[in-house]
Amino acid sequence: MSTDLTAQGGQGVSPSLEWRDRKRYLWLLGLIPPTALFLAAGLIAGFNALGWSAVSPVWWWIGPLLVYGLLPVLDIFFGPDGQNPPEELMEQLENDKYYRYCTYAYIPFQFASLIFACYLWTTSDLSWLGVDGGLGIISKIGVALSIGVMGGIGINTAHELGHKKDSLERWLSKITLAQTFYGHFYIEHNRGHHVRVATPEDPASAKFGETFWAFLPRSVWGSLTSAWKLERTRMNRLEHSVWNIRNDVLNAWLMSVVLWGALTIIFGWEILPFMVIQAVYGFSLLETVNYLEHYGLMRQKLPSGRYVRAAPEHSWNSDHICTNIFLYHLQRHSDHHANPTRRYQVLRSFDDAPNLPSGYASMITLAYFPPIWRKVMDHRVIDHYDGDLTKLNVVPGKREKVLARAAASKQR
C-alpha cells in the first residue's frame, strides 16, 4: 500500500488532499526490543571471534543500554516529531491494517526471545557463541534486565491492543502481559486509570512532591487491588462468583501461571529467579512511565463534586520522534486519554498540552533521582498552573510541607 493517503472528497474536504506518514515504515523499528537479545548474541559471537572477549559480555545488557543510553541520545539528536495527520484522513489511516500488524508482530518475537533467554540462563555450554561454559552471574542479570525491557515495552504493546474493541486484540493484550505477570493492568488501566486519571483517587497518577520510589509500591498495590475490586463488582452484577474464569483478572493471571509453569517444566526450577527479575523490572518500567505521565497534574472539581473531563492539560506529553516510534505514540498521551480507542498511528500532538523537556526515555532516568527530578519538573508543574499551588495534585499528608517548599523554590 502506498504511504500516501488521499481524501475521497465530500463536504469541506478537498479531493486532492494528500498526506504522507513519514513514520510508516519506521514503526517496524518497534520490533528492535523483542529481537534485541538475538542481536546481542550475534554481537557477542562476533566480538569473541575477534578476540574481544573481555568486553563482549556488555552486550547481554543491551536492553538497559537501549533505554538509558541510545534512545535518550537519539531523542536529543532527532528532536520532536512535529507531524499530525489531517482530520480528513484520520478514518482512512485508522483503518489501515498495516499498523495493527506492526503491533501483532511484537508478540511472537517477544516469546521467542523469552524462550531464548531461558536457554541462555540455564545452559552450561555456550561454546557456539565463543563463551567458555555458561553465563556468569553478571551476564545473567544483564539477560534478565534486557528481557525485562522487552517485557516493559510489551506492556505498552498490550496497552495499545487492550484499548481496542476487537476481541482478538484484547486477548492478545492479556497474552502479552503474561510474561510480566501483570495481567490485571488490562482491567485497571482501561476501567480504573482512565476514569480517575489526574485525581487523588488514581493510584497511577503521581502526586506533586512524591518520589518515584514512594509512587512505585503505591501504584503497584493500588492498581492490583483496584483491578480486583472492579472485577468483583462486575462478577457480582452478573451474579457470578468472583472466583470465576470469566473474571478477567483471574484468566489473565492464569495465562501467566501457564506460561511460567511451562517454562519451568522445560528449563527447570533455576529459571524462576530469572522470571522474577525480568517481571519486576519490566513492570517497574511501566510504572516509571506512569509516574511521569501525570506528575502533579490535577483535574479540578465542579460544584457538583464531579471532576472536570480529562483534557490535554492533564497529561504530560512529549513528541520526540524516536521514543514515539518505540512506544507507539504513547507520548501523545493527552490525545490518548481524550480518545482511548483511537489507534496509535492517528494520535495527535497538542500545542496546549504540558510538555516534558525531553522524551520519555530520558525522563525515566531522571525519575530515579528525586532531587534532579524535582529540579527539572516541579517548576514546570507550578508554571502550568500559573503559580496557583492549590490546583496541584499533592500528597495529602504532606500538602503544607510540599507547597511551602514549592513556594520557596519559586521565590528563588
mmCIF file of C-alpha atoms in Angstrom:
data_model
loop_
_atom_site.group_PDB
_atom_site.id
_atom_site.type_symbol
_atom_site.label_atom_id
_atom_site.label_comp_id
_atom_site.label_asym_id
_atom_site.label_seq_id
_atom_site.Cartn_x
_atom_site.Cartn_y
_atom_site.Cartn_z
ATOM 1 C CA MET A 1 0.000 0.000 0.000
ATOM 2 C CA SER A 2 1.257 3.469 -0.794
ATOM 3 C CA THR A 3 2.452 5.649 2.030
ATOM 4 C CA ASP A 4 0.282 8.442 0.618
ATOM 5 C CA LEU A 5 -3.281 8.892 1.846
ATOM 6 C CA THR A 6 -5.732 10.824 -0.293
ATOM 7 C CA ALA A 7 -9.025 12.289 0.879
ATOM 8 C CA GLN A 8 -12.047 10.997 -1.018
ATOM 9 C CA GLY A 9 -13.861 14.288 -1.222
ATOM 10 C CA GLY A 10 -17.110 15.323 0.419
ATOM 11 C CA GLN A 11 -18.327 18.408 2.199
ATOM 12 C CA GLY A 12 -15.412 20.527 3.340
ATOM 13 C CA VAL A 13 -12.824 18.022 2.110
ATOM 14 C CA SER A 14 -10.503 18.697 -0.780
ATOM 15 C CA PRO A 15 -10.371 15.625 -3.052
ATOM 16 C CA SER A 16 -6.770 16.466 -3.892
ATOM 17 C CA LEU A 17 -5.590 16.446 -0.269
ATOM 18 C CA GLU A 18 -2.653 14.100 0.109
ATOM 19 C CA TRP A 19 -0.649 13.289 3.214
ATOM 20 C CA ARG A 20 2.372 11.045 3.734
ATOM 21 C CA ASP A 21 3.028 9.270 7.029
ATOM 22 C CA ARG A 22 6.774 9.759 7.298
ATOM 23 C CA LYS A 23 6.930 7.145 10.061
ATOM 24 C CA ARG A 24 5.004 4.426 8.219
ATOM 25 C CA TYR A 25 7.912 2.017 7.837
ATOM 26 C CA LEU A 26 9.774 3.355 10.851
ATOM 27 C CA TRP A 27 7.139 1.662 13.022
ATOM 28 C CA LEU A 28 8.904 -1.602 12.188
ATOM 29 C CA LEU A 29 11.747 -0.350 14.390
ATOM 30 C CA GLY A 30 9.398 -1.150 17.271
ATOM 31 C CA LEU A 31 10.475 -4.761 16.717
ATOM 32 C CA ILE A 32 14.003 -3.974 17.917
ATOM 33 C CA PRO A 33 13.217 -4.547 21.640
ATOM 34 C CA PRO A 34 11.783 -8.066 21.173
ATOM 35 C CA THR A 35 14.680 -9.055 18.902
ATOM 36 C CA ALA A 36 17.484 -7.259 20.751
ATOM 37 C CA LEU A 37 18.654 -10.357 22.624
ATOM 38 C CA PHE A 38 19.251 -12.191 19.337
ATOM 39 C CA LEU A 39 21.206 -9.152 18.116
ATOM 40 C CA ALA A 40 23.205 -9.217 21.355
ATOM 41 C CA ALA A 41 24.062 -12.879 20.843
ATOM 42 C CA GLY A 42 25.300 -12.124 17.340
ATOM 43 C CA LEU A 43 27.431 -9.224 18.568
ATOM 44 C CA ILE A 44 28.901 -11.348 21.348
ATOM 45 C CA ALA A 45 29.786 -14.133 18.912
ATOM 46 C CA GLY A 46 31.428 -11.568 16.631
ATOM 47 C CA PHE A 47 33.363 -9.863 19.420
ATOM 48 C CA ASN A 48 34.582 -13.202 20.753
ATOM 49 C CA ALA A 49 35.690 -14.277 17.274
ATOM 50 C CA LEU A 50 37.755 -11.071 17.044
ATOM 51 C CA GLY A 51 39.351 -11.781 20.421
ATOM 52 C CA TRP A 52 37.426 -9.070 22.271
ATOM 53 C CA SER A 53 36.028 -11.462 24.859
ATOM 54 C CA ALA A 54 36.818 -9.089 27.728
ATOM 55 C CA VAL A 55 34.191 -6.581 26.560
ATOM 56 C CA SER A 56 31.729 -8.806 24.718
ATOM 57 C CA PRO A 57 29.545 -9.613 27.798
ATOM 58 C CA VAL A 58 28.386 -5.972 27.918
ATOM 59 C CA TRP A 59 26.001 -6.814 25.067
ATOM 60 C CA TRP A 60 23.943 -9.022 27.372
ATOM 61 C CA TRP A 61 22.870 -5.667 28.849
ATOM 62 C CA ILE A 62 21.527 -4.479 25.508
ATOM 63 C CA GLY A 63 18.080 -3.666 26.945
ATOM 64 C CA PRO A 64 19.245 -1.154 29.578
ATOM 65 C CA LEU A 65 21.786 0.243 27.087
ATOM 66 C CA LEU A 66 18.912 0.912 24.710
ATOM 67 C CA VAL A 67 16.609 2.534 27.299
ATOM 68 C CA TYR A 68 19.118 4.580 29.287
ATOM 69 C CA GLY A 69 21.699 5.270 26.591
ATOM 70 C CA LEU A 70 20.777 5.064 22.944
ATOM 71 C CA LEU A 71 17.153 6.264 22.993
ATOM 72 C CA PRO A 72 17.771 9.454 25.023
ATOM 73 C CA VAL A 73 20.661 10.363 22.709
ATOM 74 C CA LEU A 74 18.552 9.712 19.609
ATOM 75 C CA ASP A 75 15.687 11.782 21.043
ATOM 76 C CA ILE A 76 18.030 14.725 21.503
ATOM 77 C CA PHE A 77 19.628 14.257 18.081
ATOM 78 C CA PHE A 78 16.438 13.837 16.030
ATOM 79 C CA GLY A 79 14.233 16.041 18.199
ATOM 80 C CA PRO A 80 10.439 16.356 18.060
ATOM 81 C CA ASP A 81 8.226 14.630 15.525
ATOM 82 C CA GLY A 82 6.001 17.538 14.559
ATOM 83 C CA GLN A 83 3.684 15.649 12.204
ATOM 84 C CA ASN A 84 -0.046 15.268 12.883
ATOM 85 C CA PRO A 85 -2.422 13.506 10.498
ATOM 86 C CA PRO A 86 -5.051 15.814 8.956
ATOM 87 C CA GLU A 87 -8.570 15.373 10.289
ATOM 88 C CA GLU A 88 -9.929 14.477 6.852
ATOM 89 C CA LEU A 89 -7.684 11.419 6.578
ATOM 90 C CA MET A 90 -7.822 10.057 10.111
ATOM 91 C CA GLU A 91 -10.507 7.452 9.424
ATOM 92 C CA GLN A 92 -8.625 6.154 6.397
ATOM 93 C CA LEU A 93 -5.404 5.966 8.403
ATOM 94 C CA GLU A 94 -7.178 4.340 11.350
ATOM 95 C CA ASN A 95 -8.499 1.549 9.117
ATOM 96 C CA ASP A 96 -5.120 0.762 7.543
ATOM 97 C CA LYS A 97 -4.413 -2.732 8.932
ATOM 98 C CA TYR A 98 -0.686 -2.465 8.313
ATOM 99 C CA TYR A 99 -0.317 -0.535 11.577
ATOM 100 C CA ARG A 100 -2.033 -3.126 13.727
ATOM 101 C CA TYR A 101 0.089 -5.869 12.142
ATOM 102 C CA CYS A 102 3.145 -3.972 13.386
ATOM 103 C CA THR A 103 1.896 -4.462 16.952
ATOM 104 C CA TYR A 104 0.841 -8.073 16.370
ATOM 105 C CA ALA A 105 4.350 -8.885 15.145
ATOM 106 C CA TYR A 106 5.800 -7.861 18.513
ATOM 107 C CA ILE A 107 4.240 -10.840 20.269
ATOM 108 C CA PRO A 108 5.892 -13.865 18.559
ATOM 109 C CA PHE A 109 9.303 -12.199 18.767
ATOM 110 C CA GLN A 110 8.654 -11.435 22.445
ATOM 111 C CA PHE A 111 8.020 -15.087 23.282
ATOM 112 C CA ALA A 112 10.883 -16.322 21.091
ATOM 113 C CA SER A 113 13.263 -14.018 22.973
ATOM 114 C CA LEU A 114 11.860 -15.124 26.327
ATOM 115 C CA ILE A 115 12.476 -18.785 25.465
ATOM 116 C CA PHE A 116 15.963 -17.967 24.157
ATOM 117 C CA ALA A 117 16.731 -16.136 27.405
ATOM 118 C CA CYS A 118 15.620 -19.132 29.471
ATOM 119 C CA TYR A 119 18.015 -21.263 27.442
ATOM 120 C CA LEU A 120 20.874 -18.792 27.967
ATOM 121 C CA TRP A 121 20.173 -18.659 31.709
ATOM 122 C CA THR A 122 20.245 -22.429 32.178
ATOM 123 C CA THR A 123 22.701 -23.856 29.633
ATOM 124 C CA SER A 124 26.250 -24.748 30.642
ATOM 125 C CA ASP A 125 27.607 -24.784 27.102
ATOM 126 C CA LEU A 126 27.687 -21.603 25.039
ATOM 127 C CA SER A 127 30.761 -22.530 23.063
ATOM 128 C CA TRP A 128 28.896 -21.761 19.835
ATOM 129 C CA LEU A 129 28.986 -18.108 20.942
ATOM 130 C CA GLY A 130 32.637 -18.316 21.901
ATOM 131 C CA VAL A 131 31.719 -18.323 25.599
ATOM 132 C CA ASP A 132 33.599 -20.670 27.905
ATOM 133 C CA GLY A 133 30.893 -22.681 29.692
ATOM 134 C CA GLY A 134 27.676 -20.923 30.656
ATOM 135 C CA LEU A 135 26.881 -17.336 31.621
ATOM 136 C CA GLY A 136 28.299 -15.744 34.756
ATOM 137 C CA ILE A 137 26.041 -14.042 37.277
ATOM 138 C CA ILE A 138 26.629 -10.526 35.870
ATOM 139 C CA SER A 139 25.785 -11.676 32.352
ATOM 140 C CA LYS A 140 22.710 -13.496 33.641
ATOM 141 C CA ILE A 141 21.454 -10.326 35.309
ATOM 142 C CA GLY A 142 22.064 -8.460 32.048
ATOM 143 C CA VAL A 143 19.981 -11.019 30.157
ATOM 144 C CA ALA A 144 17.188 -10.750 32.750
ATOM 145 C CA LEU A 145 17.110 -6.947 32.584
ATOM 146 C CA SER A 146 17.219 -6.968 28.774
ATOM 147 C CA ILE A 147 14.214 -9.290 28.725
ATOM 148 C CA GLY A 148 12.630 -7.044 31.370
ATOM 149 C CA VAL A 149 12.964 -4.087 28.989
ATOM 150 C CA MET A 150 11.246 -6.170 26.328
ATOM 151 C CA GLY A 151 8.510 -7.078 28.815
ATOM 152 C CA GLY A 152 8.047 -3.470 29.886
ATOM 153 C CA ILE A 153 7.702 -2.289 26.295
ATOM 154 C CA GLY A 154 5.487 -5.347 25.789
ATOM 155 C CA ILE A 155 3.140 -3.934 28.441
ATOM 156 C CA ASN A 156 2.899 -0.831 26.265
ATOM 157 C CA THR A 157 2.104 -3.051 23.272
ATOM 158 C CA ALA A 158 -0.569 -4.721 25.406
ATOM 159 C CA HIS A 159 -1.807 -1.244 26.320
ATOM 160 C CA GLU A 160 -2.298 -0.411 22.643
ATOM 161 C CA LEU A 161 -4.127 -3.690 21.958
ATOM 162 C CA GLY A 162 -6.173 -3.703 25.163
ATOM 163 C CA HIS A 163 -7.930 -0.446 24.350
ATOM 164 C CA LYS A 164 -9.428 -1.811 21.158
ATOM 165 C CA LYS A 165 -12.932 -3.189 20.706
ATOM 166 C CA ASP A 166 -11.815 -6.240 18.734
ATOM 167 C CA SER A 167 -11.923 -9.353 20.971
ATOM 168 C CA LEU A 168 -8.809 -10.836 19.349
ATOM 169 C CA GLU A 169 -6.760 -7.777 20.185
ATOM 170 C CA ARG A 170 -7.994 -7.817 23.758
ATOM 171 C CA TRP A 171 -6.914 -11.428 24.181
ATOM 172 C CA LEU A 172 -3.573 -10.671 22.558
ATOM 173 C CA SER A 173 -3.192 -7.891 25.118
ATOM 174 C CA LYS A 174 -3.563 -10.339 28.014
ATOM 175 C CA ILE A 175 -1.231 -12.842 26.341
ATOM 176 C CA THR A 176 1.420 -10.124 26.004
ATOM 177 C CA LEU A 177 1.069 -9.286 29.713
ATOM 178 C CA ALA A 178 1.629 -12.915 30.740
ATOM 179 C CA GLN A 179 5.428 -12.563 30.709
ATOM 180 C CA THR A 180 5.441 -9.899 33.427
ATOM 181 C CA PHE A 181 2.535 -11.382 35.446
ATOM 182 C CA TYR A 182 0.813 -8.003 35.094
ATOM 183 C CA GLY A 183 -2.455 -9.120 33.545
ATOM 184 C CA HIS A 184 -4.528 -7.051 35.973
ATOM 185 C CA PHE A 185 -3.188 -3.956 34.149
ATOM 186 C CA TYR A 186 -5.642 -4.810 31.364
ATOM 187 C CA ILE A 187 -8.531 -4.142 33.778
ATOM 188 C CA GLU A 188 -7.202 -1.354 35.944
ATOM 189 C CA HIS A 189 -5.833 0.784 33.137
ATOM 190 C CA ASN A 190 -8.949 0.697 30.967
ATOM 191 C CA ARG A 191 -11.642 0.896 33.636
ATOM 192 C CA GLY A 192 -9.764 2.457 36.538
ATOM 193 C CA HIS A 193 -6.982 4.777 35.429
ATOM 194 C CA HIS A 194 -8.904 6.274 32.517
ATOM 195 C CA VAL A 195 -11.802 7.113 34.828
ATOM 196 C CA ARG A 196 -9.747 8.534 37.721
ATOM 197 C CA VAL A 197 -6.729 9.948 35.879
ATOM 198 C CA ALA A 198 -5.152 13.090 37.397
ATOM 199 C CA THR A 199 -7.120 12.788 40.639
ATOM 200 C CA PRO A 200 -6.018 11.818 44.164
ATOM 201 C CA GLU A 201 -8.069 8.618 43.821
ATOM 202 C CA ASP A 202 -5.949 7.260 40.968
ATOM 203 C CA PRO A 203 -3.009 5.104 42.122
ATOM 204 C CA ALA A 204 -1.295 5.532 38.741
ATOM 205 C CA SER A 205 -1.251 9.367 38.853
ATOM 206 C CA ALA A 206 1.824 10.644 40.678
ATOM 207 C CA LYS A 207 1.350 13.442 43.169
ATOM 208 C CA PHE A 208 3.406 16.624 43.308
ATOM 209 C CA GLY A 209 6.364 16.103 45.651
ATOM 210 C CA GLU A 210 6.001 12.306 45.576
ATOM 211 C CA THR A 211 9.211 10.495 44.694
ATOM 212 C CA PHE A 212 9.177 7.651 42.210
ATOM 213 C CA TRP A 213 10.289 5.284 44.968
ATOM 214 C CA ALA A 214 7.233 6.189 47.048
ATOM 215 C CA PHE A 215 4.969 6.083 43.989
ATOM 216 C CA LEU A 216 6.120 2.632 42.814
ATOM 217 C CA PRO A 217 4.701 0.477 45.645
ATOM 218 C CA ARG A 218 1.604 2.678 45.903
ATOM 219 C CA SER A 219 0.829 2.307 42.214
ATOM 220 C CA VAL A 220 1.634 -1.417 42.029
ATOM 221 C CA TRP A 221 -0.526 -2.326 45.031
ATOM 222 C CA GLY A 222 -3.218 0.240 44.310
ATOM 223 C CA SER A 223 -3.600 -0.892 40.700
ATOM 224 C CA LEU A 224 -3.789 -4.551 41.708
ATOM 225 C CA THR A 225 -6.428 -4.006 44.396
ATOM 226 C CA SER A 226 -8.402 -1.655 42.149
ATOM 227 C CA ALA A 227 -8.470 -4.213 39.323
ATOM 228 C CA TRP A 228 -9.712 -6.881 41.718
ATOM 229 C CA LYS A 229 -12.466 -4.600 43.055
ATOM 230 C CA LEU A 230 -13.573 -3.690 39.539
ATOM 231 C CA GLU A 231 -13.848 -7.331 38.507
ATOM 232 C CA ARG A 232 -15.529 -8.318 41.770
ATOM 233 C CA THR A 233 -18.161 -5.655 41.134
ATOM 234 C CA ARG A 234 -18.641 -6.882 37.571
ATOM 235 C CA MET A 235 -18.964 -10.509 38.680
ATOM 236 C CA ASN A 236 -21.496 -9.539 41.346
ATOM 237 C CA ARG A 237 -23.501 -7.632 38.745
ATOM 238 C CA LEU A 238 -23.517 -10.730 36.528
ATOM 239 C CA GLU A 239 -24.428 -12.870 39.562
ATOM 240 C CA HIS A 240 -21.233 -14.919 39.272
ATOM 241 C CA SER A 241 -18.732 -15.845 41.934
ATOM 242 C CA VAL A 242 -15.610 -13.685 41.860
ATOM 243 C CA TRP A 243 -13.671 -16.967 41.632
ATOM 244 C CA ASN A 244 -14.796 -17.486 38.069
ATOM 245 C CA ILE A 245 -12.793 -17.972 34.892
ATOM 246 C CA ARG A 246 -14.750 -15.055 33.404
ATOM 247 C CA ASN A 247 -13.032 -12.809 35.925
ATOM 248 C CA ASP A 248 -10.545 -11.049 33.631
ATOM 249 C CA VAL A 249 -8.015 -10.657 36.427
ATOM 250 C CA LEU A 250 -8.032 -14.381 37.095
ATOM 251 C CA ASN A 251 -7.926 -15.502 33.465
ATOM 252 C CA ALA A 252 -5.082 -13.060 32.775
ATOM 253 C CA TRP A 253 -3.114 -14.344 35.766
ATOM 254 C CA LEU A 254 -3.862 -17.912 34.654
ATOM 255 C CA MET A 255 -2.067 -17.166 31.385
ATOM 256 C CA SER A 256 0.998 -16.185 33.412
ATOM 257 C CA VAL A 257 0.765 -19.336 35.523
ATOM 258 C CA VAL A 258 0.589 -21.479 32.392
ATOM 259 C CA LEU A 259 3.496 -19.655 30.720
ATOM 260 C CA TRP A 260 5.738 -19.644 33.796
ATOM 261 C CA GLY A 261 4.811 -23.245 34.567
ATOM 262 C CA ALA A 262 5.579 -24.447 31.044
ATOM 263 C CA LEU A 263 8.969 -22.708 31.038
ATOM 264 C CA THR A 264 9.768 -24.175 34.458
ATOM 265 C CA ILE A 265 8.931 -27.677 33.223
ATOM 266 C CA ILE A 266 11.121 -27.208 30.146
ATOM 267 C CA PHE A 267 14.110 -25.424 31.701
ATOM 268 C CA GLY A 268 13.907 -26.354 35.381
ATOM 269 C CA TRP A 269 13.358 -24.504 38.640
ATOM 270 C CA GLU A 270 16.516 -22.459 38.198
ATOM 271 C CA ILE A 271 14.770 -20.124 35.734
ATOM 272 C CA LEU A 272 12.431 -18.821 38.453
ATOM 273 C CA PRO A 273 14.888 -16.149 39.712
ATOM 274 C CA PHE A 274 15.264 -15.025 36.091
ATOM 275 C CA MET A 275 11.489 -14.869 35.622
ATOM 276 C CA VAL A 276 11.024 -12.831 38.801
ATOM 277 C CA ILE A 277 13.821 -10.358 37.956
ATOM 278 C CA GLN A 278 12.595 -9.737 34.418
ATOM 279 C CA ALA A 279 8.971 -9.382 35.525
ATOM 280 C CA VAL A 280 9.671 -6.937 38.360
ATOM 281 C CA TYR A 281 11.979 -4.853 36.202
ATOM 282 C CA GLY A 282 9.503 -4.960 33.321
ATOM 283 C CA PHE A 283 6.505 -3.692 35.260
ATOM 284 C CA SER A 284 8.675 -1.164 37.126
ATOM 285 C CA LEU A 285 9.485 0.406 33.740
ATOM 286 C CA LEU A 286 5.755 0.713 33.094
ATOM 287 C CA GLU A 287 5.284 2.326 36.497
ATOM 288 C CA THR A 288 8.105 4.785 35.785
ATOM 289 C CA VAL A 289 6.210 5.890 32.693
ATOM 290 C CA ASN A 290 3.009 6.103 34.760
ATOM 291 C CA TYR A 291 4.898 8.314 37.214
ATOM 292 C CA LEU A 292 5.943 10.879 34.659
ATOM 293 C CA GLU A 293 2.730 10.928 32.596
ATOM 294 C CA HIS A 294 0.570 12.841 35.111
ATOM 295 C CA TYR A 295 3.008 14.058 37.771
ATOM 296 C CA GLY A 296 1.395 16.781 39.893
ATOM 297 C CA LEU A 297 -1.467 17.381 37.449
ATOM 298 C CA MET A 298 -4.988 17.659 38.807
ATOM 299 C CA ARG A 299 -8.488 17.718 37.365
ATOM 300 C CA GLN A 300 -10.455 20.290 39.270
ATOM 301 C CA LYS A 301 -13.853 19.593 40.814
ATOM 302 C CA LEU A 302 -17.104 21.061 39.579
ATOM 303 C CA PRO A 303 -19.728 22.464 42.001
ATOM 304 C CA SER A 304 -21.497 19.092 41.687
ATOM 305 C CA GLY A 305 -18.480 17.363 43.224
ATOM 306 C CA ARG A 306 -17.550 15.624 39.986
ATOM 307 C CA TYR A 307 -14.189 16.143 38.362
ATOM 308 C CA VAL A 308 -13.940 18.019 35.083
ATOM 309 C CA ARG A 309 -13.497 15.889 31.992
ATOM 310 C CA ALA A 310 -9.927 14.805 31.257
ATOM 311 C CA ALA A 311 -8.367 17.310 28.866
ATOM 312 C CA PRO A 312 -4.966 17.808 27.193
ATOM 313 C CA GLU A 313 -3.832 19.852 30.198
ATOM 314 C CA HIS A 314 -3.999 16.771 32.457
ATOM 315 C CA SER A 315 -1.209 14.720 30.833
ATOM 316 C CA TRP A 316 2.485 15.368 30.306
ATOM 317 C CA ASN A 317 3.355 14.908 26.665
ATOM 318 C CA SER A 318 6.455 14.597 24.559
ATOM 319 C CA ASP A 319 6.683 14.434 20.788
ATOM 320 C CA HIS A 320 10.278 13.233 20.425
ATOM 321 C CA ILE A 321 10.220 11.010 17.398
ATOM 322 C CA CYS A 322 12.461 8.118 18.445
ATOM 323 C CA THR A 323 10.624 7.263 21.661
ATOM 324 C CA ASN A 324 7.366 7.874 19.779
ATOM 325 C CA ILE A 325 8.273 5.029 17.448
ATOM 326 C CA PHE A 326 9.341 2.613 20.179
ATOM 327 C CA LEU A 327 6.278 3.331 22.354
ATOM 328 C CA TYR A 328 3.631 3.604 19.620
ATOM 329 C CA HIS A 329 2.919 7.310 20.235
ATOM 330 C CA LEU A 330 2.334 6.767 23.958
ATOM 331 C CA GLN A 331 3.972 10.163 24.464
ATOM 332 C CA ARG A 332 0.980 11.777 22.749
ATOM 333 C CA HIS A 333 -0.773 10.981 25.955
ATOM 334 C CA SER A 334 -3.368 13.734 26.015
ATOM 335 C CA ASP A 335 -4.976 12.568 22.780
ATOM 336 C CA HIS A 336 -4.904 9.007 24.074
ATOM 337 C CA HIS A 337 -6.896 9.991 27.165
ATOM 338 C CA ALA A 338 -9.316 12.006 25.095
ATOM 339 C CA ASN A 339 -9.779 9.136 22.603
ATOM 340 C CA PRO A 340 -8.790 5.844 24.330
ATOM 341 C CA THR A 341 -9.804 3.557 21.461
ATOM 342 C CA ARG A 342 -8.001 5.613 18.827
ATOM 343 C CA ARG A 343 -5.145 3.680 17.211
ATOM 344 C CA TYR A 344 -1.605 4.859 17.787
ATOM 345 C CA GLN A 345 -0.936 5.988 14.210
ATOM 346 C CA VAL A 346 -3.594 8.719 14.380
ATOM 347 C CA LEU A 347 -2.792 10.121 17.827
ATOM 348 C CA ARG A 348 -2.021 13.834 17.665
ATOM 349 C CA SER A 349 0.344 16.160 19.470
ATOM 350 C CA PHE A 350 -1.373 19.147 21.147
ATOM 351 C CA ASP A 351 0.348 22.517 21.386
ATOM 352 C CA ASP A 352 -1.652 23.427 24.500
ATOM 353 C CA ALA A 353 -0.716 20.265 26.429
ATOM 354 C CA PRO A 354 2.052 20.455 29.053
ATOM 355 C CA ASN A 355 5.260 19.124 27.577
ATOM 356 C CA LEU A 356 8.211 17.334 29.122
ATOM 357 C CA PRO A 357 11.673 18.721 28.358
ATOM 358 C CA SER A 358 12.665 15.505 26.575
ATOM 359 C CA GLY A 359 11.343 12.110 25.540
ATOM 360 C CA TYR A 360 10.021 9.506 27.943
ATOM 361 C CA ALA A 361 13.276 7.508 27.668
ATOM 362 C CA SER A 362 15.282 10.453 29.039
ATOM 363 C CA MET A 363 12.758 11.248 31.753
ATOM 364 C CA ILE A 364 12.712 7.646 33.055
ATOM 365 C CA THR A 365 16.309 8.055 34.198
ATOM 366 C CA LEU A 366 15.581 11.403 35.879
ATOM 367 C CA ALA A 367 12.677 9.857 37.782
ATOM 368 C CA TYR A 368 15.096 7.564 39.635
ATOM 369 C CA PHE A 369 16.838 10.570 41.203
ATOM 370 C CA PRO A 370 14.268 12.645 43.179
ATOM 371 C CA PRO A 371 16.385 15.814 43.695
ATOM 372 C CA ILE A 372 17.120 16.055 39.967
ATOM 373 C CA TRP A 373 13.516 15.205 39.084
ATOM 374 C CA ARG A 374 12.159 17.937 41.372
ATOM 375 C CA LYS A 375 14.594 20.487 39.997
ATOM 376 C CA VAL A 376 13.552 19.705 36.426
ATOM 377 C CA MET A 377 9.813 19.141 36.906
ATOM 378 C CA ASP A 378 8.443 20.967 39.948
ATOM 379 C CA HIS A 379 8.713 24.451 38.489
ATOM 380 C CA ARG A 380 7.079 23.192 35.278
ATOM 381 C CA VAL A 381 4.084 21.946 37.245
ATOM 382 C CA ILE A 382 3.820 25.266 39.088
ATOM 383 C CA ASP A 383 4.171 27.271 35.879
ATOM 384 C CA HIS A 384 1.496 25.100 34.249
ATOM 385 C CA TYR A 385 -0.944 26.330 36.903
ATOM 386 C CA ASP A 386 0.337 29.929 36.742
ATOM 387 C CA GLY A 387 1.664 29.688 40.278
ATOM 388 C CA ASP A 388 -1.652 28.616 41.832
ATOM 389 C CA LEU A 389 -0.396 25.915 44.192
ATOM 390 C CA THR A 390 -3.916 24.980 45.280
ATOM 391 C CA LYS A 391 -4.535 23.361 41.896
ATOM 392 C CA LEU A 392 -1.750 20.788 42.252
ATOM 393 C CA ASN A 393 -2.322 17.112 42.989
ATOM 394 C CA VAL A 394 -0.300 16.935 46.210
ATOM 395 C CA VAL A 395 0.340 14.103 48.676
ATOM 396 C CA PRO A 396 -2.477 14.737 51.231
ATOM 397 C CA GLY A 397 -0.459 14.251 54.412
ATOM 398 C CA LYS A 398 2.385 16.400 53.113
ATOM 399 C CA ARG A 399 0.415 19.188 51.451
ATOM 400 C CA GLU A 400 1.619 22.053 53.646
ATOM 401 C CA LYS A 401 5.245 20.913 53.633
ATOM 402 C CA VAL A 402 5.349 20.284 49.889
ATOM 403 C CA LEU A 403 3.596 23.525 48.984
ATOM 404 C CA ALA A 404 5.847 25.532 51.320
ATOM 405 C CA ARG A 405 8.916 24.020 49.680
ATOM 406 C CA ALA A 406 7.479 24.707 46.225
ATOM 407 C CA ALA A 407 6.697 28.318 47.133
ATOM 408 C CA ALA A 408 10.223 28.850 48.490
ATOM 409 C CA SER A 409 11.734 27.316 45.390
ATOM 410 C CA LYS A 410 9.567 29.536 43.178
ATOM 411 C CA GLN A 411 10.738 32.667 45.015
ATOM 412 C CA ARG A 412 14.379 31.712 44.493
#
